Coordinates of C-alpha atoms and ligand atoms in Angstrom, one line a residue:
M14 CA 22.9 -21.3 -28.5
L15 CA 22.8 -24.4 -30.5
S16 CA 20.9 -24.4 -33.8
D17 CA 17.5 -25.9 -33.6
S18 CA 18.4 -28.8 -36.1
Q19 CA 21.4 -29.7 -34.1
T20 CA 19.6 -29.4 -30.6
I21 CA 16.7 -31.9 -30.0
Q22 CA 18.6 -35.1 -31.3
N23 CA 21.9 -34.3 -30.0
L24 CA 20.6 -33.0 -26.6
K25 CA 18.8 -36.3 -26.1
E26 CA 22.0 -38.2 -26.6
I27 CA 23.8 -35.9 -24.2
V28 CA 21.2 -36.8 -21.6
H29 CA 21.8 -40.3 -22.0
H30 CA 25.1 -39.8 -20.5
F31 CA 23.7 -38.9 -17.1
N32 CA 22.0 -41.2 -14.5
I33 CA 18.3 -39.8 -14.9
D34 CA 15.1 -41.5 -13.8
G35 CA 12.5 -41.9 -16.5
E36 CA 12.4 -41.0 -20.1
V37 CA 12.9 -37.9 -22.0
E38 CA 9.5 -36.6 -23.3
Y39 CA 10.7 -33.4 -24.9
I40 CA 13.5 -30.5 -24.4
K41 CA 13.1 -26.9 -24.8
H42 CA 15.5 -23.8 -24.4
Y43 CA 15.1 -22.2 -20.8
G44 CA 15.7 -19.0 -18.9
S45 CA 17.3 -15.9 -19.7
G46 CA 21.0 -16.1 -18.5
H47 CA 23.8 -14.2 -20.3
I48 CA 26.2 -17.0 -20.2
N49 CA 25.4 -20.8 -20.3
D50 CA 22.9 -22.3 -22.6
T51 CA 20.2 -23.8 -20.6
Y52 CA 17.6 -26.4 -21.3
H53 CA 14.3 -27.8 -19.8
V54 CA 14.2 -31.7 -20.1
I55 CA 10.7 -32.8 -19.3
N56 CA 10.3 -36.5 -18.1
T57 CA 7.5 -38.5 -19.6
N58 CA 6.5 -39.7 -16.1
Q59 CA 5.3 -36.6 -14.3
A60 CA 5.9 -38.4 -11.1
L61 CA 9.8 -38.4 -11.6
P62 CA 12.0 -35.2 -11.8
D63 CA 12.5 -33.1 -14.5
Y64 CA 16.0 -32.0 -15.3
L65 CA 17.8 -28.9 -16.2
L66 CA 20.6 -29.4 -18.6
Q67 CA 23.3 -27.0 -19.4
R68 CA 26.2 -26.2 -21.8
I69 CA 28.6 -24.5 -19.8
N70 CA 30.3 -21.6 -21.3
S71 CA 33.8 -22.6 -22.0
Y72 CA 34.9 -19.1 -23.6
V73 CA 34.1 -17.9 -20.1
F74 CA 35.1 -21.1 -18.0
K75 CA 38.4 -22.5 -18.9
N76 CA 38.6 -24.8 -15.6
V77 CA 35.3 -26.7 -15.8
P78 CA 36.3 -29.7 -13.5
L79 CA 37.2 -27.0 -10.8
L80 CA 33.9 -25.3 -11.5
I81 CA 32.0 -28.6 -10.8
S82 CA 34.1 -29.3 -7.7
N83 CA 33.1 -26.1 -6.3
I84 CA 29.7 -26.7 -6.9
E85 CA 29.6 -30.1 -5.3
I86 CA 31.3 -28.9 -2.3
V87 CA 29.0 -25.8 -1.9
T88 CA 25.8 -27.8 -2.6
G89 CA 27.0 -30.6 -0.3
H90 CA 27.8 -28.2 2.4
I91 CA 24.4 -26.4 2.5
K92 CA 22.2 -29.7 2.1
N93 CA 24.2 -31.1 5.1
K94 CA 23.4 -27.9 6.9
L95 CA 19.5 -27.9 5.8
K96 CA 19.1 -31.5 6.9
N97 CA 19.5 -30.3 10.6
I98 CA 17.3 -27.4 10.3
E99 CA 13.6 -28.3 11.1
G100 CA 11.2 -27.4 8.2
S101 CA 13.8 -27.1 5.4
F102 CA 13.5 -29.0 2.3
P103 CA 17.3 -30.0 1.2
D104 CA 16.1 -31.1 -2.2
K105 CA 14.2 -28.0 -2.9
Q106 CA 16.2 -25.3 -1.4
V107 CA 19.7 -26.3 -2.9
L108 CA 20.7 -27.3 -6.3
T109 CA 21.3 -31.1 -6.8
L110 CA 24.0 -32.2 -9.6
I111 CA 23.2 -35.4 -11.6
K112 CA 26.0 -37.7 -11.9
T113 CA 27.2 -39.2 -15.3
Q114 CA 27.4 -43.0 -16.1
T115 CA 31.1 -42.6 -15.2
G116 CA 30.4 -40.7 -11.9
T117 CA 31.7 -37.5 -12.8
S118 CA 29.0 -34.3 -12.3
Y119 CA 29.9 -33.0 -15.9
F120 CA 30.1 -34.7 -19.3
K121 CA 32.7 -33.7 -22.2
D122 CA 31.2 -34.4 -25.7
A123 CA 33.2 -35.1 -28.8
E124 CA 33.5 -31.4 -29.8
G125 CA 34.8 -30.6 -26.4
N126 CA 31.8 -28.8 -25.0
Y127 CA 31.2 -29.5 -21.2
W128 CA 27.6 -30.4 -20.1
R129 CA 26.0 -30.5 -16.4
M130 CA 22.7 -31.4 -15.3
Y131 CA 20.6 -30.6 -12.0
I132 CA 17.3 -31.7 -10.9
F133 CA 14.8 -29.2 -12.2
L134 CA 13.0 -27.3 -9.4
K135 CA 9.5 -27.5 -10.5
D136 CA 6.9 -24.6 -9.8
T137 CA 9.6 -22.1 -9.5
L138 CA 10.2 -18.6 -11.5
S139 CA 13.0 -16.2 -11.6
Y140 CA 12.5 -12.5 -12.4
D141 CA 14.8 -10.2 -14.4
V142 CA 13.1 -7.2 -13.1
V143 CA 11.9 -6.5 -9.5
T144 CA 8.7 -4.9 -8.9
T145 CA 7.4 -5.7 -5.5
I146 CA 8.7 -5.2 -2.0
K147 CA 7.9 -9.0 -1.3
Q148 CA 10.4 -9.9 -4.1
A149 CA 12.9 -7.6 -2.8
N150 CA 12.8 -8.8 0.7
E151 CA 12.9 -12.6 -0.5
G152 CA 16.0 -11.8 -2.5
G153 CA 17.7 -10.3 0.6
K154 CA 16.5 -13.3 2.5
A155 CA 17.7 -15.8 -0.3
F156 CA 21.2 -14.2 -0.4
G157 CA 21.7 -13.6 3.1
A158 CA 21.0 -16.9 4.3
F159 CA 23.3 -18.2 1.4
Q160 CA 26.0 -16.4 2.7
S161 CA 25.1 -17.3 6.1
L162 CA 25.0 -21.0 5.3
I163 CA 28.4 -21.1 3.7
S164 CA 30.1 -18.4 6.3
D165 CA 31.6 -22.0 8.1
L166 CA 32.6 -23.5 4.7
N167 CA 36.4 -24.2 4.8
A168 CA 37.6 -21.6 2.4
K169 CA 40.6 -23.8 1.2
L170 CA 38.3 -26.2 -0.6
I171 CA 37.0 -23.6 -3.1
G172 CA 39.1 -22.7 -6.3
E173 CA 39.0 -19.5 -8.1
T174 CA 37.2 -20.2 -11.2
L175 CA 37.3 -16.9 -12.8
P176 CA 40.5 -15.2 -11.0
D177 CA 40.2 -11.4 -10.3
F178 CA 36.5 -11.5 -11.2
H179 CA 35.5 -8.3 -9.3
N180 CA 38.7 -6.8 -9.3
I181 CA 38.0 -3.6 -10.8
E182 CA 41.7 -2.6 -11.3
M183 CA 41.9 -5.8 -13.7
R184 CA 38.4 -4.9 -15.3
L185 CA 39.9 -1.3 -16.2
A186 CA 42.9 -2.6 -17.5
K187 CA 41.2 -4.9 -19.9
F188 CA 38.9 -2.0 -20.8
K189 CA 41.9 0.2 -21.6
N190 CA 43.5 -2.4 -23.6
A191 CA 40.3 -2.9 -25.7
L192 CA 40.0 0.9 -26.2
H193 CA 43.7 1.0 -27.4
E194 CA 43.1 -2.1 -29.8
D195 CA 39.6 -1.2 -30.9
S196 CA 39.5 -4.2 -32.9
E197 CA 35.9 -3.3 -34.4
N198 CA 36.4 0.4 -34.7
R199 CA 33.9 1.2 -32.1
A200 CA 35.9 3.4 -29.7
G201 CA 34.8 6.6 -31.6
T202 CA 31.1 6.1 -30.6
I203 CA 31.5 6.0 -26.9
F204 CA 33.3 9.3 -25.7
S205 CA 31.1 10.1 -23.1
E206 CA 31.2 6.7 -21.7
I207 CA 35.0 6.6 -21.4
K208 CA 34.9 10.1 -19.6
F209 CA 32.2 8.5 -17.2
V210 CA 34.6 5.6 -16.5
T211 CA 37.6 7.7 -16.2
D212 CA 36.0 10.3 -13.7
R213 CA 35.3 7.4 -11.3
E214 CA 38.4 5.2 -11.6
K215 CA 39.9 6.3 -8.6
S216 CA 36.8 6.1 -6.0
M217 CA 35.7 2.6 -7.5
C218 CA 39.0 1.0 -6.2
A219 CA 38.0 1.7 -2.6
I220 CA 36.9 -1.7 -1.6
L221 CA 39.9 -3.2 -3.2
E222 CA 42.2 -0.9 -1.3
L223 CA 40.4 -1.8 2.0
G224 CA 40.8 -5.6 1.2
R225 CA 44.3 -5.1 0.5
N226 CA 44.9 -3.1 3.7
G227 CA 43.2 -5.9 5.6
K228 CA 40.1 -4.0 6.6
L229 CA 37.9 -6.3 4.7
P230 CA 38.0 -10.1 5.2
L231 CA 37.8 -12.5 1.9
R232 CA 34.8 -14.7 2.3
I233 CA 33.3 -17.5 0.0
T234 CA 30.8 -15.5 -1.6
H235 CA 28.5 -16.2 -4.4
N236 CA 29.6 -13.2 -6.7
D237 CA 26.9 -13.2 -9.3
T238 CA 24.1 -12.3 -7.0
K239 CA 21.8 -10.9 -9.5
F240 CA 18.0 -11.3 -8.9
N241 CA 17.3 -13.8 -11.5
N242 CA 19.5 -16.0 -9.9
V243 CA 17.1 -16.8 -7.0
L244 CA 14.2 -19.3 -7.9
L245 CA 11.0 -18.4 -6.1
D246 CA 8.2 -20.6 -5.5
K247 CA 4.6 -20.3 -6.5
K248 CA 3.7 -18.0 -3.6
N249 CA 6.8 -15.9 -4.5
R250 CA 8.9 -17.2 -1.5
A251 CA 12.6 -17.5 -1.9
Q252 CA 13.4 -21.2 -2.8
C253 CA 16.7 -21.7 -3.9
V254 CA 19.9 -19.8 -4.8
I255 CA 21.2 -20.9 -8.2
D256 CA 23.8 -20.2 -10.7
L257 CA 27.0 -21.2 -8.5
D258 CA 29.5 -21.2 -11.2
T259 CA 31.4 -18.1 -9.5
V260 CA 31.1 -19.0 -6.1
M261 CA 34.8 -18.3 -4.8
P262 CA 36.5 -15.9 -2.8
G263 CA 35.3 -12.3 -2.8
Y264 CA 34.0 -9.4 -0.4
I265 CA 30.4 -9.4 0.9
A266 CA 30.1 -5.7 -0.8
Y267 CA 30.2 -7.6 -4.0
D268 CA 27.2 -9.8 -3.3
F269 CA 25.2 -6.9 -2.0
G270 CA 26.1 -4.4 -4.8
D271 CA 25.3 -6.9 -7.5
A272 CA 21.8 -7.8 -6.0
I273 CA 21.0 -4.3 -5.3
R274 CA 22.0 -3.3 -9.1
T275 CA 19.5 -5.7 -10.2
I276 CA 16.8 -5.2 -7.7
V277 CA 16.4 -1.1 -7.0
N278 CA 16.5 -0.3 -10.7
T279 CA 13.2 0.9 -12.1
G280 CA 14.2 0.0 -15.5
S281 CA 15.7 -3.3 -17.0
E282 CA 19.4 -4.0 -16.8
D283 CA 19.6 -3.2 -20.6
E284 CA 17.0 -0.4 -20.6
A285 CA 17.1 1.5 -23.9
D286 CA 15.3 4.7 -22.3
I287 CA 17.7 5.5 -19.6
S288 CA 14.8 8.1 -18.4
K289 CA 13.0 5.1 -16.9
I290 CA 16.0 4.2 -14.7
D291 CA 16.0 5.2 -11.1
V292 CA 16.6 4.0 -7.6
N293 CA 13.6 2.6 -5.6
L294 CA 14.4 3.3 -2.2
D295 CA 11.6 1.0 -0.9
L296 CA 13.1 -2.1 -2.5
F297 CA 16.5 -1.0 -1.4
K298 CA 15.4 -0.8 2.2
A299 CA 13.3 -4.2 1.9
F300 CA 16.5 -5.9 0.5
T301 CA 19.0 -4.4 3.0
K302 CA 16.7 -5.3 5.9
S303 CA 16.1 -9.0 5.0
F304 CA 19.7 -9.3 4.1
L305 CA 21.3 -8.0 7.1
K306 CA 18.7 -10.0 9.3
E307 CA 20.6 -13.1 8.0
T308 CA 24.2 -11.8 8.0
A309 CA 24.6 -8.6 10.5
R310 CA 25.4 -11.0 13.3
F311 CA 28.7 -12.1 11.5
L312 CA 29.8 -9.2 9.3
T313 CA 32.3 -6.7 10.6
H314 CA 31.5 -3.0 11.0
E315 CA 33.9 -2.2 7.9
E316 CA 32.0 -4.9 6.2
I317 CA 28.8 -3.2 6.8
N318 CA 30.2 0.3 5.9
S319 CA 31.3 -1.1 2.7
L320 CA 27.9 -2.2 1.5
P321 CA 26.7 1.2 0.0
M322 CA 30.0 1.2 -1.7
G323 CA 29.2 -2.0 -3.1
A324 CA 25.9 -0.7 -4.4
L325 CA 28.1 1.8 -6.6
L326 CA 30.8 -0.5 -7.7
L327 CA 28.8 -3.2 -9.0
P328 CA 26.7 -1.2 -11.7
Y329 CA 30.0 0.5 -12.5
I330 CA 32.0 -2.9 -13.0
M331 CA 29.0 -4.1 -14.9
G332 CA 29.3 -1.1 -17.3
V333 CA 32.7 -1.4 -17.6
R334 CA 32.5 -5.1 -18.4
F335 CA 29.7 -4.5 -21.2
L336 CA 31.6 -1.6 -22.6
T337 CA 34.8 -3.8 -22.9
D338 CA 32.8 -6.7 -24.4
Y339 CA 31.3 -4.1 -27.1
L340 CA 34.7 -2.9 -28.1
E341 CA 36.0 -6.4 -28.3
G342 CA 33.2 -7.5 -30.7
D343 CA 30.7 -9.0 -28.3
K344 CA 32.5 -12.3 -27.6
Y345 CA 31.6 -12.8 -23.8
Y346 CA 27.9 -11.9 -23.2
K347 CA 24.9 -13.4 -25.4
I348 CA 23.6 -10.3 -27.1
H349 CA 20.3 -10.0 -28.7
F350 CA 21.0 -7.1 -31.2
P351 CA 24.0 -5.1 -32.4
G352 CA 24.9 -2.5 -29.8
H353 CA 23.3 -4.5 -27.2
N354 CA 26.2 -4.3 -25.0
L355 CA 26.6 -0.6 -25.3
Q356 CA 23.1 -0.1 -24.2
R357 CA 23.6 -2.6 -21.3
A358 CA 26.7 -0.3 -20.3
R359 CA 24.6 3.1 -20.7
A360 CA 21.7 1.7 -18.7
Q361 CA 24.2 0.5 -15.7
F362 CA 25.9 4.1 -15.8
Q363 CA 22.8 5.8 -15.6
L364 CA 21.8 3.6 -12.6
L365 CA 25.2 4.5 -11.0
K366 CA 24.4 8.2 -11.5
K367 CA 21.1 7.6 -9.6
L368 CA 22.8 5.5 -7.0
E369 CA 25.5 8.1 -6.2
D370 CA 22.8 11.0 -6.2
N371 CA 21.1 8.9 -3.3
Y372 CA 24.3 7.7 -1.5
C373 CA 23.4 9.5 1.6
K374 CA 20.3 8.0 2.0
L375 CA 21.6 4.2 1.1
Q376 CA 24.2 4.8 3.9
T377 CA 21.6 6.0 6.5
I378 CA 19.5 2.8 5.6
V379 CA 22.3 0.4 5.8
Q380 CA 23.2 2.0 9.0
D381 CA 19.9 2.2 10.6
T382 CA 19.2 -1.3 9.6
A383 CA 22.4 -2.9 11.0
C384 CA 21.8 -1.4 14.4
R385 CA 18.5 -2.7 14.3
Y386 CA 20.2 -6.2 14.0
G387 CA 22.8 -5.5 16.5
N388 CA 25.7 -4.5 14.5
I389 CA 26.2 -0.7 15.2
T390 CA 28.5 1.0 12.4
L391 CA 29.8 4.4 12.1
I392 CA 29.8 5.5 8.5
T393 CA 32.9 7.4 7.7
N394 CA 33.0 6.9 3.7
Q395 CA 32.6 9.9 1.9
L396 CA 32.0 9.8 -2.1
Ligands
LIG24 P1 23.3 -18.6 -16.7 O1 24.6 -18.8 -15.9 O2 23.5 -18.6 -18.2 O3 22.6 -17.3 -16.0 P2 21.5 -20.2 -14.8 O4 22.4 -21.2 -14.2 O5 21.4 -19.0 -13.9 O6 22.3 -19.7 -16.2 O7 20.4 -20.8 -15.4 C1 19.4 -19.9 -16.4 C2 18.0 -20.1 -15.6 O8 17.5 -21.4 -15.6 C3 17.8 -19.3 -14.7 O9 17.8 -18.1 -14.6 C4 16.5 -20.0 -14.0 O10 15.4 -19.4 -14.5 C5 16.7 -21.4 -14.6 N1 17.1 -22.7 -13.7 C6 18.5 -22.6 -13.5 N2 18.6 -23.6 -12.5 C7 17.4 -24.3 -12.2 C8 16.9 -25.3 -11.7 N3 17.5 -26.3 -11.0 N4 15.3 -25.7 -11.7 C9 15.0 -24.7 -12.5 N5 15.2 -23.6 -13.1 C10 16.4 -23.4 -13.2
LIG25 C1 26.3 -13.0 -16.3 O1 25.2 -16.1 -15.8 P1 24.4 -14.5 -15.5 O2 23.6 -14.1 -16.8 O3 23.6 -14.9 -14.5 C2 27.8 -12.7 -15.6 C3 27.5 -11.7 -14.4 C4 27.1 -10.3 -14.7 C5 25.5 -10.5 -15.5 C6 25.2 -9.5 -16.0 C7 30.1 -15.8 -15.2 O4 25.5 -13.5 -15.2 O5 29.0 -11.5 -13.9 O6 26.6 -9.8 -13.5 O7 25.9 -11.6 -16.5 N1 28.3 -13.9 -15.2 C8 29.6 -14.3 -15.5 O8 23.9 -9.6 -16.1 O9 30.2 -13.4 -16.1
LIG26 MG1 21.8 -17.1 -14.2

């Protein structure tokens, strides 16, 4: 994050490079994302839009022009489709990038920082923890509809902003390398976590293997479907899927699993007291139902069968990534206290244990729900 003295004046200067309507009243830090620096730009004229300004994390994203091009294509595609759907509100249900004076959708400042701006979607909220069936249901609707709307997008137009993002083999290789280097002298504190990761190494490669064997189609997926990447309106209805930085080729089980990871957990993503972590099956059912209602008609049987596996894989991948960042000195994720990444990893592994305990139930719910929406599956995967 920029320091307070740096911020307001600097940010105002950045804002002036974009074609905004009205004048800036004030700017404040916003949201709880782990990657970008996000600010709410408030307009002096309330009848005009507010804006959301973001400094894109260039440690994470090495090719910002590609990232922005992906977002332009995806938002343009969704907007055009929504225009033909009665009762939809394209300006509220999809992000709108603001152009700079030079016609691009990003601005590079003198220090090499990349900035972008969206219309701020007023009267919306995002939640880090899900507490109600309604929220889980709206999450499934939002990510399911998003997938449905982009299912006919020409995949050749979308570049890979973060190659191998959910490739577990690559994540494990990076983890082992970090363990070997042990640059911060932290490996000695994580023996049980290392064992936890190693015990599951093979089984967690199942989705990757299925993909390699041509059993799972690569689609354009969102790849960061945590629940706080859905904006809900005042009535708690899903309004807009946000955080499109990672939209690129992936498997549907990744999007399902990442959403489940953040929706069914009775604790928070970084829960310090792991006894609070469990799986809320009612929330699992609600999300699965509304997600499959939107997607079952075009998913293959193998994809449906892969969804419960995705629900195990994503907390595993996140745990491995948090642990790797802990070993490497907390360079990737924003942390709020020393040891935060380790705490996050432990919480994700605890969630995974609970999901494993419930695996048969997860499979049954997915199968029954898919049947209900016309996609009959045969479950053959065993843990
Ligand atoms: P990060 O990649 O750091 O997670 P996000 O793009 O998800 O960044 O944005 C961070 C937060 O800002 C979101 O969780 C959401 O609360 C808020 N937000 C993002 N885009 C908008 C928007 N267009 N209108 C209103 N709020 C938004
Ligand atoms: C990051 O940007 P944000 O906070 O929505 C991360 C995701 C992780 C998530 C864990 C580009 O998401 O992959 O699942 O943190 N995004 C990137 O909370 O690495
Ligand atoms: Mg986000």
